[in-house]
């Protein structure tokens, strides 16, 4: 997957977010949080839509944790807690 040189807001609009919501969230930026966080907080997009857009933008595939865990080595799964993976958003 190749990284894209497209702005996150444009990717979110392409994925169905309202342009007005994206522009409003971008204008409210104060440097303390990020555009995607503001859009999720305002419920303009859901968290999964943000992750999909970030995945496309960065070129890093998005993995479904449940699918990864079913395909992973059981010995490895026993060594790493689900809570750890969830809180660190490692997968």
Short mmCIF file of C-alpha atoms in Angstrom, two decimals:
data_model
loop_
_atom_site.label_atom_id
_atom_site.label_comp_id
_atom_site.label_asym_id
_atom_site.label_seq_id
_atom_site.Cartn_x
_atom_site.Cartn_y
_atom_site.Cartn_z
CA UNK A 1 0.00 0.00 0.00
CA UNK A 2 1.54 3.27 -1.11
CA UNK A 3 1.18 6.47 0.98
CA UNK A 4 -1.00 9.16 -0.56
CA UNK A 5 -0.24 12.86 -0.67
CA UNK A 6 -3.88 13.71 -0.03
CA UNK A 7 -4.95 15.73 2.99
CA UNK A 8 -6.83 13.83 5.67
CA UNK A 9 -9.87 16.10 5.39
CA UNK A 10 -10.15 15.39 1.67
CA UNK A 11 -9.95 11.63 2.29
CA UNK A 12 -12.68 11.89 4.93
CA UNK A 13 -14.95 13.87 2.60
CA UNK A 14 -14.30 11.30 -0.13
CA UNK A 15 -15.34 8.61 2.38
CA UNK A 16 -18.63 10.37 3.14
CA UNK A 17 -17.98 13.05 5.76
CA UNK A 18 -19.66 16.39 5.16
CA UNK A 19 -17.21 18.97 3.82
CA UNK A 20 -18.76 21.64 6.08
CA UNK A 21 -18.08 19.50 9.18
CA UNK A 22 -14.47 18.94 8.13
CA UNK A 23 -13.90 22.63 7.41
CA UNK A 24 -15.53 23.67 10.70
CA UNK A 25 -13.35 21.22 12.65
CA UNK A 26 -10.24 22.41 10.80
CA UNK A 27 -11.01 26.04 11.67
CA UNK A 28 -11.45 25.20 15.36
CA UNK A 29 -7.97 23.70 15.58
CA UNK A 30 -5.86 25.13 18.36
CA UNK A 31 -2.84 22.84 18.10
CA UNK A 32 -3.85 20.79 21.14
CA UNK A 33 -5.64 18.06 19.23
CA UNK A 34 -5.88 16.79 15.70
CA UNK A 35 -8.49 17.15 12.99
CA UNK A 36 -9.56 13.52 13.17
CA UNK A 37 -9.98 13.70 16.95
CA UNK A 38 -12.15 16.80 16.64
CA UNK A 39 -14.33 15.15 14.00
CA UNK A 40 -14.79 11.99 16.08
CA UNK A 41 -15.56 14.04 19.20
CA UNK A 42 -18.18 16.06 17.30
CA UNK A 43 -19.59 12.79 15.90
CA UNK A 44 -19.11 13.99 12.31
CA UNK A 45 -17.29 10.68 11.67
CA UNK A 46 -16.79 7.50 13.64
CA UNK A 47 -13.44 6.25 14.84
CA UNK A 48 -13.29 3.47 12.26
CA UNK A 49 -13.77 5.96 9.39
CA UNK A 50 -10.86 7.95 10.78
CA UNK A 51 -8.65 4.85 10.97
CA UNK A 52 -9.53 3.86 7.41
CA UNK A 53 -8.64 7.34 6.13
CA UNK A 54 -5.38 7.42 8.10
CA UNK A 55 -4.56 3.98 6.74
CA UNK A 56 -5.09 5.16 3.16
CA UNK A 57 -3.14 8.36 3.74
CA UNK A 58 -0.14 6.65 5.34
CA UNK A 59 -0.10 3.55 3.17
CA UNK A 60 -0.21 1.33 6.26
CA UNK A 61 -2.88 -1.38 6.02
CA UNK A 62 -5.61 -1.32 8.64
CA UNK A 63 -5.94 -4.62 10.46
CA UNK A 64 -9.00 -5.93 12.27
CA UNK A 65 -7.81 -7.00 15.72
CA UNK A 66 -10.25 -9.91 15.96
CA UNK A 67 -9.08 -11.26 12.59
CA UNK A 68 -5.41 -10.83 13.51
CA UNK A 69 -5.90 -12.63 16.80
CA UNK A 70 -7.63 -15.59 15.13
CA UNK A 71 -4.73 -15.92 12.66
CA UNK A 72 -1.91 -15.33 15.15
CA UNK A 73 0.15 -17.98 16.88
CA UNK A 74 -1.80 -19.06 20.01
CA UNK A 75 1.39 -19.00 22.10
CA UNK A 76 1.85 -15.35 21.19
CA UNK A 77 -1.75 -14.48 22.01
CA UNK A 78 -1.34 -15.92 25.50
CA UNK A 79 1.64 -13.64 26.11
CA UNK A 80 -0.03 -10.36 25.13
CA UNK A 81 -3.28 -9.25 26.74
CA UNK A 82 -6.17 -7.98 24.66
CA UNK A 83 -6.41 -4.97 26.97
CA UNK A 84 -2.79 -4.08 26.21
CA UNK A 85 -3.41 -4.26 22.47
CA UNK A 86 -6.61 -2.23 22.74
CA UNK A 87 -5.17 0.52 24.92
CA UNK A 88 -2.00 0.85 22.86
CA UNK A 89 -3.93 0.57 19.59
CA UNK A 90 -1.11 -1.60 18.36
CA UNK A 91 -3.24 -3.64 16.04
#
